[in-house]
Amino acid sequence: MSSAGNPASGPGNPASAGLSVRGLVVELGGREILHGIDLDLAPGLVHGVAGPNGCGKTTLVRALCGTAPARGRVLLDGEPVASMSSRRRGRAMAVVWQNAQAGPDARVADMVGYGRYAHQSWFAARDTGGRAAVEAALDRTGLAPLADRRIGTLSGGERQRVWLAAALAQEPRVLLLDEPTTYLDVAHQLEILDLVRELNDERGLTVVMVLHDLTQTARYCDNAVLMTDGRVRATGAPARALDAETIEQVFGVDTWISADPVSGQPVVVPRSHRATGPGAPPDPAHRAGGHHGEEKR
């Protein structure tokens, strides 16, 4: 995995942007989902958000892009997101939702073209650079040969690349991904995550993505954010944030943690109480990678 320490900004892609959250509270249906979150998401990095189902991960993404009613502050390079028009937000941030859908007869190229909405104006029909941005997005995601295909004829991995290409066509500074690997087999999961990481390296995009696989979070992300019950429990470099004690507190499971022999990042194996025999992970008392007793922020 390449380092994102000095990400490049390609043509049409300004310097990456950072997000800051202060005292974020979100209520939905009369119930408080997020409880006073404070969080800094540094520019130019890939941030992975993980946590149990229902802990508020998707709600956090909605709040970051300004589509969830919220109290507190979400700042994009110091500017309140709530004060930005939808078009300005669309030029700065692109979102790929887990449940993104399109009619089965829609053309791939047309769907990617919808990503240009934030650059279009009621007063100016022309979108300078729009066609080039769409073609570049199709090419970068490997979809150029499929541009005239119908969405209904694509595989799950190909459809996910369509949504990612539409996001790239926006030419954003921040890319938000809500569980981009859901419903994909292992090969297509790695294909999407490799592509996201490459885009971060090439364009300097700030990426925030919700993931369920902690090993993938460690492998592909510069910063891990662990959530539980609408709060951030830990954040930091994966090797520090993903320790056995914190994972047990967040997910309620014992884990065996080792180092990836190539990247050195944590490999997280949930420990089943049924696991016995020579191939079973060691007893929790001998787990590796723990930094016990330290609360991380």
mmCIF file of C-alpha atoms in Angstrom:
data_model
loop_
_atom_site.group_PDB
_atom_site.id
_atom_site.type_symbol
_atom_site.label_atom_id
_atom_site.label_comp_id
_atom_site.label_asym_id
_atom_site.label_seq_id
_atom_site.Cartn_x
_atom_site.Cartn_y
_atom_site.Cartn_z
ATOM 1 C CA MET A 1 0.000 0.000 0.000
ATOM 2 C CA SER A 2 1.380 3.360 -0.960
ATOM 3 C CA SER A 3 1.820 6.103 1.553
ATOM 4 C CA ALA A 4 -0.582 9.012 1.413
ATOM 5 C CA GLY A 5 1.757 11.327 3.237
ATOM 6 C CA ASN A 6 2.276 13.596 0.212
ATOM 7 C CA PRO A 7 -0.697 12.943 -2.054
ATOM 8 C CA ALA A 8 -0.684 14.340 -5.542
ATOM 9 C CA SER A 9 -3.386 16.584 -6.862
ATOM 10 C CA GLY A 10 -4.090 15.884 -10.512
ATOM 11 C CA PRO A 11 -5.590 18.308 -13.040
ATOM 12 C CA GLY A 12 -8.947 19.589 -11.868
ATOM 13 C CA ASN A 13 -8.350 18.228 -8.371
ATOM 14 C CA PRO A 14 -7.421 20.945 -5.858
ATOM 15 C CA ALA A 15 -5.653 20.190 -2.620
ATOM 16 C CA SER A 16 -7.495 17.732 -0.407
ATOM 17 C CA ALA A 17 -9.749 18.998 2.357
ATOM 18 C CA GLY A 18 -10.031 18.114 6.020
ATOM 19 C CA LEU A 19 -13.199 17.598 8.032
ATOM 20 C CA SER A 20 -13.706 18.516 11.676
ATOM 21 C CA VAL A 21 -16.677 17.585 13.839
ATOM 22 C CA ARG A 22 -17.472 19.367 17.086
ATOM 23 C CA GLY A 23 -20.256 18.424 19.494
ATOM 24 C CA LEU A 24 -22.200 16.598 16.768
ATOM 25 C CA VAL A 25 -25.648 15.442 17.841
ATOM 26 C CA VAL A 26 -28.145 13.850 15.450
ATOM 27 C CA GLU A 27 -31.728 12.940 16.345
ATOM 28 C CA LEU A 28 -33.887 10.860 14.029
ATOM 29 C CA GLY A 29 -37.486 9.921 14.763
ATOM 30 C CA GLY A 30 -37.248 11.426 18.224
ATOM 31 C CA ARG A 31 -34.247 9.275 19.146
ATOM 32 C CA GLU A 32 -30.712 10.568 19.577
ATOM 33 C CA ILE A 33 -28.404 8.603 17.242
ATOM 34 C CA LEU A 34 -25.112 10.488 17.628
ATOM 35 C CA HIS A 35 -24.147 11.842 21.043
ATOM 36 C CA GLY A 36 -21.830 14.841 20.998
ATOM 37 C CA ILE A 37 -19.127 13.523 18.660
ATOM 38 C CA ASP A 38 -15.794 15.332 18.354
ATOM 39 C CA LEU A 39 -13.630 14.091 15.481
ATOM 40 C CA ASP A 40 -10.857 15.328 13.208
ATOM 41 C CA LEU A 41 -10.427 13.750 9.763
ATOM 42 C CA ALA A 42 -7.121 14.993 8.398
ATOM 43 C CA PRO A 43 -6.822 15.939 4.710
ATOM 44 C CA GLY A 44 -5.311 13.549 2.201
ATOM 45 C CA LEU A 45 -5.799 10.398 4.282
ATOM 46 C CA VAL A 46 -8.050 7.356 4.030
ATOM 47 C CA HIS A 47 -10.226 7.149 7.136
ATOM 48 C CA GLY A 48 -12.046 3.898 7.927
ATOM 49 C CA VAL A 49 -15.147 4.002 10.138
ATOM 50 C CA ALA A 50 -16.078 0.702 11.777
ATOM 51 C CA GLY A 51 -18.460 -0.440 14.481
ATOM 52 C CA PRO A 52 -21.429 -2.699 15.208
ATOM 53 C CA ASN A 53 -24.640 -2.513 13.214
ATOM 54 C CA GLY A 54 -26.780 0.404 14.315
ATOM 55 C CA CYS A 55 -23.983 2.311 16.052
ATOM 56 C CA GLY A 56 -24.405 5.406 13.850
ATOM 57 C CA LYS A 57 -21.811 4.962 11.085
ATOM 58 C CA THR A 58 -24.122 5.826 8.193
ATOM 59 C CA THR A 59 -25.679 8.648 10.203
ATOM 60 C CA LEU A 60 -22.185 10.077 10.694
ATOM 61 C CA VAL A 61 -21.614 9.998 6.924
ATOM 62 C CA ARG A 62 -24.952 11.739 6.382
ATOM 63 C CA ALA A 63 -23.985 14.413 8.885
ATOM 64 C CA LEU A 64 -20.583 14.912 7.274
ATOM 65 C CA CYS A 65 -22.160 15.662 3.900
ATOM 66 C CA GLY A 66 -24.930 17.799 5.357
ATOM 67 C CA THR A 67 -27.928 15.546 4.686
ATOM 68 C CA ALA A 68 -28.777 14.686 8.311
ATOM 69 C CA PRO A 69 -30.393 17.199 10.677
ATOM 70 C CA ALA A 70 -27.691 17.901 13.221
ATOM 71 C CA ARG A 71 -26.644 20.064 16.118
ATOM 72 C CA GLY A 72 -23.027 20.954 16.617
ATOM 73 C CA ARG A 73 -20.605 21.777 13.837
ATOM 74 C CA VAL A 74 -19.251 19.957 10.795
ATOM 75 C CA LEU A 75 -16.445 21.967 9.207
ATOM 76 C CA LEU A 76 -14.844 21.503 5.792
ATOM 77 C CA ASP A 77 -11.479 23.237 5.958
ATOM 78 C CA GLY A 78 -12.904 25.422 8.700
ATOM 79 C CA GLU A 79 -16.121 26.342 6.856
ATOM 80 C CA PRO A 80 -19.445 25.085 8.246
ATOM 81 C CA VAL A 81 -20.913 22.509 5.860
ATOM 82 C CA ALA A 82 -24.404 23.598 6.924
ATOM 83 C CA SER A 83 -23.804 27.057 5.440
ATOM 84 C CA MET A 84 -22.826 25.694 2.018
ATOM 85 C CA SER A 85 -25.347 25.350 -0.803
ATOM 86 C CA SER A 86 -26.015 21.857 -2.109
ATOM 87 C CA ARG A 87 -24.061 22.668 -5.270
ATOM 88 C CA ARG A 88 -21.053 23.896 -3.325
ATOM 89 C CA ARG A 89 -21.150 20.770 -1.193
ATOM 90 C CA GLY A 90 -21.434 18.704 -4.368
ATOM 91 C CA ARG A 91 -18.294 20.283 -5.775
ATOM 92 C CA ALA A 92 -16.392 19.599 -2.568
ATOM 93 C CA MET A 93 -17.742 16.204 -1.474
ATOM 94 C CA ALA A 94 -18.997 13.133 -3.294
ATOM 95 C CA VAL A 95 -20.921 10.324 -1.613
ATOM 96 C CA VAL A 96 -21.403 6.706 -2.663
ATOM 97 C CA TRP A 97 -24.263 5.202 -0.671
ATOM 98 C CA GLN A 98 -24.598 1.544 0.198
ATOM 99 C CA ASN A 99 -28.080 1.338 -1.334
ATOM 100 C CA ALA A 100 -27.345 3.330 -4.510
ATOM 101 C CA GLN A 101 -29.753 2.275 -7.240
ATOM 102 C CA ALA A 102 -30.619 3.049 -10.843
ATOM 103 C CA GLY A 103 -33.150 1.832 -13.353
ATOM 104 C CA PRO A 104 -31.987 -1.352 -15.092
ATOM 105 C CA ASP A 105 -32.199 0.309 -18.519
ATOM 106 C CA ALA A 106 -30.025 3.307 -17.610
ATOM 107 C CA ARG A 107 -26.777 3.587 -19.554
ATOM 108 C CA VAL A 108 -23.503 3.466 -17.668
ATOM 109 C CA ALA A 109 -22.236 6.695 -19.261
ATOM 110 C CA ASP A 110 -25.458 8.518 -18.382
ATOM 111 C CA MET A 111 -25.257 7.449 -14.745
ATOM 112 C CA VAL A 112 -21.662 8.634 -14.495
ATOM 113 C CA GLY A 113 -22.693 11.895 -16.158
ATOM 114 C CA TYR A 114 -25.167 12.577 -13.359
ATOM 115 C CA GLY A 115 -22.131 13.134 -11.168
ATOM 116 C CA ARG A 116 -21.702 16.502 -12.905
ATOM 117 C CA TYR A 117 -24.894 17.994 -11.468
ATOM 118 C CA ALA A 118 -23.016 20.248 -9.050
ATOM 119 C CA HIS A 119 -21.070 21.813 -11.930
ATOM 120 C CA GLN A 120 -24.156 22.622 -13.995
ATOM 121 C CA SER A 121 -26.226 25.784 -13.811
ATOM 122 C CA TRP A 122 -29.746 26.767 -14.755
ATOM 123 C CA PHE A 123 -28.242 29.831 -16.437
ATOM 124 C CA ALA A 124 -25.462 28.078 -18.336
ATOM 125 C CA ALA A 125 -26.260 24.885 -20.170
ATOM 126 C CA ARG A 126 -22.604 24.163 -20.834
ATOM 127 C CA ASP A 127 -20.544 22.339 -18.240
ATOM 128 C CA THR A 128 -16.990 23.276 -19.120
ATOM 129 C CA GLY A 129 -14.861 20.184 -18.793
ATOM 130 C CA GLY A 130 -17.851 17.973 -18.036
ATOM 131 C CA ARG A 131 -17.421 15.512 -20.878
ATOM 132 C CA ALA A 132 -13.706 15.207 -20.204
ATOM 133 C CA ALA A 133 -14.384 14.566 -16.504
ATOM 134 C CA VAL A 134 -16.911 11.831 -17.311
ATOM 135 C CA GLU A 135 -14.605 10.174 -19.821
ATOM 136 C CA ALA A 136 -11.710 10.339 -17.364
ATOM 137 C CA ALA A 137 -13.856 8.777 -14.631
ATOM 138 C CA LEU A 138 -14.996 5.978 -16.947
ATOM 139 C CA ASP A 139 -11.433 5.316 -18.000
ATOM 140 C CA ARG A 140 -9.989 5.373 -14.477
ATOM 141 C CA THR A 141 -12.551 2.905 -13.156
ATOM 142 C CA GLY A 142 -12.167 0.572 -16.141
ATOM 143 C CA LEU A 143 -15.694 1.267 -17.367
ATOM 144 C CA ALA A 144 -14.916 2.875 -20.731
ATOM 145 C CA PRO A 145 -15.620 -0.397 -22.621
ATOM 146 C CA LEU A 146 -18.948 -0.656 -20.751
ATOM 147 C CA ALA A 147 -20.090 2.939 -21.315
ATOM 148 C CA ASP A 148 -23.069 1.923 -23.471
ATOM 149 C CA ARG A 149 -24.095 -1.050 -21.346
ATOM 150 C CA ARG A 150 -27.299 -1.015 -19.321
ATOM 151 C CA ILE A 151 -27.049 -1.023 -15.539
ATOM 152 C CA GLY A 152 -29.217 -4.135 -15.327
ATOM 153 C CA THR A 153 -26.650 -6.181 -17.260
ATOM 154 C CA LEU A 154 -23.737 -5.440 -14.901
ATOM 155 C CA SER A 155 -22.312 -7.503 -12.083
ATOM 156 C CA GLY A 156 -22.333 -6.191 -8.527
ATOM 157 C CA GLY A 157 -18.692 -5.169 -8.749
ATOM 158 C CA GLU A 158 -19.261 -3.357 -12.044
ATOM 159 C CA ARG A 159 -22.247 -1.466 -10.617
ATOM 160 C CA GLN A 160 -20.184 -0.380 -7.637
ATOM 161 C CA ARG A 161 -17.566 0.974 -10.034
ATOM 162 C CA VAL A 162 -20.321 2.959 -11.790
ATOM 163 C CA TRP A 163 -21.239 4.744 -8.538
ATOM 164 C CA LEU A 164 -17.574 5.356 -7.821
ATOM 165 C CA ALA A 165 -17.057 6.748 -11.330
ATOM 166 C CA ALA A 166 -20.035 9.097 -10.876
ATOM 167 C CA ALA A 167 -18.428 10.331 -7.662
ATOM 168 C CA LEU A 168 -15.112 10.897 -9.437
ATOM 169 C CA ALA A 169 -16.874 12.849 -12.192
ATOM 170 C CA GLN A 170 -17.819 15.382 -9.506
ATOM 171 C CA GLU A 171 -14.091 16.111 -9.097
ATOM 172 C CA PRO A 172 -14.474 16.279 -5.313
ATOM 173 C CA ARG A 173 -11.917 16.981 -2.632
ATOM 174 C CA VAL A 174 -13.558 14.542 -0.197
ATOM 175 C CA LEU A 175 -14.957 11.101 -1.059
ATOM 176 C CA LEU A 176 -17.457 9.517 1.360
ATOM 177 C CA LEU A 177 -18.225 5.809 0.942
ATOM 178 C CA ASP A 178 -20.962 4.029 2.893
ATOM 179 C CA GLU A 179 -20.033 0.328 3.042
ATOM 180 C CA PRO A 180 -18.655 0.161 -0.516
ATOM 181 C CA THR A 181 -17.902 -3.581 -0.289
ATOM 182 C CA THR A 182 -21.331 -4.761 0.895
ATOM 183 C CA TYR A 183 -22.759 -7.648 -1.170
ATOM 184 C CA LEU A 184 -19.475 -8.085 -3.082
ATOM 185 C CA ASP A 185 -17.400 -11.253 -3.130
ATOM 186 C CA VAL A 186 -13.832 -11.134 -1.841
ATOM 187 C CA ALA A 187 -12.255 -10.495 -5.257
ATOM 188 C CA HIS A 188 -14.553 -7.559 -5.996
ATOM 189 C CA GLN A 189 -14.107 -6.185 -2.469
ATOM 190 C CA LEU A 190 -10.354 -6.035 -2.989
ATOM 191 C CA GLU A 191 -10.817 -4.547 -6.471
ATOM 192 C CA ILE A 192 -12.897 -1.667 -5.090
ATOM 193 C CA LEU A 193 -10.632 -1.046 -2.098
ATOM 194 C CA ASP A 194 -7.490 -1.150 -4.245
ATOM 195 C CA LEU A 195 -9.085 1.409 -6.563
ATOM 196 C CA VAL A 196 -10.063 3.684 -3.671
ATOM 197 C CA ARG A 197 -6.541 3.547 -2.283
ATOM 198 C CA GLU A 198 -5.026 4.294 -5.703
ATOM 199 C CA LEU A 199 -7.337 7.289 -6.146
ATOM 200 C CA ASN A 200 -6.218 8.613 -2.789
ATOM 201 C CA ASP A 201 -2.573 8.240 -3.777
ATOM 202 C CA GLU A 202 -3.033 9.761 -7.245
ATOM 203 C CA ARG A 203 -5.433 12.625 -6.545
ATOM 204 C CA GLY A 204 -4.919 13.418 -2.899
ATOM 205 C CA LEU A 205 -8.572 12.717 -2.142
ATOM 206 C CA THR A 206 -9.581 12.686 1.487
ATOM 207 C CA VAL A 207 -11.533 9.439 1.838
ATOM 208 C CA VAL A 208 -13.946 8.477 4.610
ATOM 209 C CA MET A 209 -15.382 4.992 4.200
ATOM 210 C CA VAL A 210 -17.516 2.749 6.377
ATOM 211 C CA LEU A 211 -16.190 -0.811 6.552
ATOM 212 C CA HIS A 212 -17.152 -3.921 8.508
ATOM 213 C CA ASP A 213 -13.956 -5.922 8.005
ATOM 214 C CA LEU A 214 -11.375 -4.776 10.556
ATOM 215 C CA THR A 215 -8.477 -6.379 8.701
ATOM 216 C CA GLN A 216 -9.450 -4.457 5.559
ATOM 217 C CA THR A 217 -9.735 -1.313 7.672
ATOM 218 C CA ALA A 218 -6.166 -1.854 8.871
ATOM 219 C CA ARG A 219 -4.845 -2.689 5.413
ATOM 220 C CA TYR A 220 -6.403 0.145 3.428
ATOM 221 C CA CYS A 221 -6.852 3.000 5.897
ATOM 222 C CA ASP A 222 -4.409 5.483 7.386
ATOM 223 C CA ASN A 223 -6.759 6.232 10.266
ATOM 224 C CA ALA A 224 -9.302 3.984 11.985
ATOM 225 C CA VAL A 225 -12.411 5.337 13.717
ATOM 226 C CA LEU A 226 -14.232 2.846 15.953
ATOM 227 C CA MET A 227 -17.801 3.718 16.928
ATOM 228 C CA THR A 228 -20.230 2.222 19.410
ATOM 229 C CA ASP A 229 -23.622 3.422 20.627
ATOM 230 C CA GLY A 230 -23.434 6.682 18.699
ATOM 231 C CA ARG A 231 -20.029 7.646 20.058
ATOM 232 C CA VAL A 232 -16.435 7.456 18.871
ATOM 233 C CA ARG A 233 -14.684 4.922 21.085
ATOM 234 C CA ALA A 234 -11.217 5.070 19.516
ATOM 235 C CA THR A 235 -9.422 6.742 16.654
ATOM 236 C CA GLY A 236 -5.860 6.633 15.401
ATOM 237 C CA ALA A 237 -3.454 4.644 13.267
ATOM 238 C CA PRO A 238 -4.864 1.113 12.789
ATOM 239 C CA ALA A 239 -1.930 -0.536 14.582
ATOM 240 C CA ARG A 240 -2.836 1.505 17.670
ATOM 241 C CA ALA A 241 -6.627 1.817 17.478
ATOM 242 C CA LEU A 242 -7.366 -1.808 16.579
ATOM 243 C CA ASP A 243 -6.153 -3.504 19.737
ATOM 244 C CA ALA A 244 -7.858 -6.535 21.254
ATOM 245 C CA GLU A 245 -9.230 -4.768 24.316
ATOM 246 C CA THR A 246 -10.871 -1.959 22.346
ATOM 247 C CA ILE A 247 -12.338 -4.374 19.794
ATOM 248 C CA GLU A 248 -13.817 -6.438 22.626
ATOM 249 C CA GLN A 249 -15.358 -3.313 24.159
ATOM 250 C CA VAL A 250 -16.795 -2.171 20.822
ATOM 251 C CA PHE A 251 -17.958 -5.476 19.313
ATOM 252 C CA GLY A 252 -18.225 -7.733 22.353
ATOM 253 C CA VAL A 253 -15.951 -10.407 20.871
ATOM 254 C CA ASP A 254 -12.523 -11.749 21.738
ATOM 255 C CA THR A 255 -9.979 -11.458 18.940
ATOM 256 C CA TRP A 256 -6.592 -12.798 17.991
ATOM 257 C CA ILE A 257 -4.415 -10.118 16.401
ATOM 258 C CA SER A 258 -1.248 -10.717 14.424
ATOM 259 C CA ALA A 259 0.836 -8.616 12.052
ATOM 260 C CA ASP A 260 0.400 -8.881 8.293
ATOM 261 C CA PRO A 261 3.721 -10.295 7.031
ATOM 262 C CA VAL A 262 3.757 -7.839 4.100
ATOM 263 C CA SER A 263 2.328 -4.557 5.429
ATOM 264 C CA GLY A 264 2.869 -5.064 9.138
ATOM 265 C CA GLN A 265 -0.709 -3.908 9.756
ATOM 266 C CA PRO A 266 -2.995 -5.824 12.143
ATOM 267 C CA VAL A 267 -4.797 -8.947 10.987
ATOM 268 C CA VAL A 268 -7.886 -9.302 13.174
ATOM 269 C CA VAL A 269 -9.372 -12.769 13.693
ATOM 270 C CA PRO A 270 -12.540 -12.974 15.820
ATOM 271 C CA ARG A 271 -12.187 -15.743 18.382
ATOM 272 C CA SER A 272 -15.132 -18.128 18.388
ATOM 273 C CA HIS A 273 -15.859 -19.877 21.665
ATOM 274 C CA ARG A 274 -16.235 -23.052 19.591
ATOM 275 C CA ALA A 275 -12.706 -22.802 18.175
ATOM 276 C CA THR A 276 -10.620 -25.667 19.525
ATOM 277 C CA GLY A 277 -7.728 -27.785 18.360
ATOM 278 C CA PRO A 278 -4.292 -27.005 16.939
ATOM 279 C CA GLY A 279 -5.603 -24.518 14.364
ATOM 280 C CA ALA A 280 -7.492 -22.374 16.879
ATOM 281 C CA PRO A 281 -6.216 -18.930 17.857
ATOM 282 C CA PRO A 282 -4.423 -18.739 21.187
ATOM 283 C CA ASP A 283 -6.190 -18.079 24.456
ATOM 284 C CA PRO A 284 -7.159 -14.407 24.938
ATOM 285 C CA ALA A 285 -4.526 -14.160 27.657
ATOM 286 C CA HIS A 286 -1.923 -14.574 24.905
ATOM 287 C CA ARG A 287 -3.438 -12.255 22.311
ATOM 288 C CA ALA A 288 -1.012 -10.088 20.408
ATOM 289 C CA GLY A 289 -1.302 -6.444 19.526
ATOM 290 C CA GLY A 290 -3.145 -5.198 22.600
ATOM 291 C CA HIS A 291 -2.515 -1.846 24.239
ATOM 292 C CA HIS A 292 -4.705 -2.528 27.233
ATOM 293 C CA GLY A 293 -6.242 -0.059 29.620
ATOM 294 C CA GLU A 294 -5.684 3.019 27.454
ATOM 295 C CA GLU A 295 -8.639 4.985 26.097
ATOM 296 C CA LYS A 296 -7.903 6.314 22.627
ATOM 297 C CA ARG A 297 -9.270 9.482 21.056
#
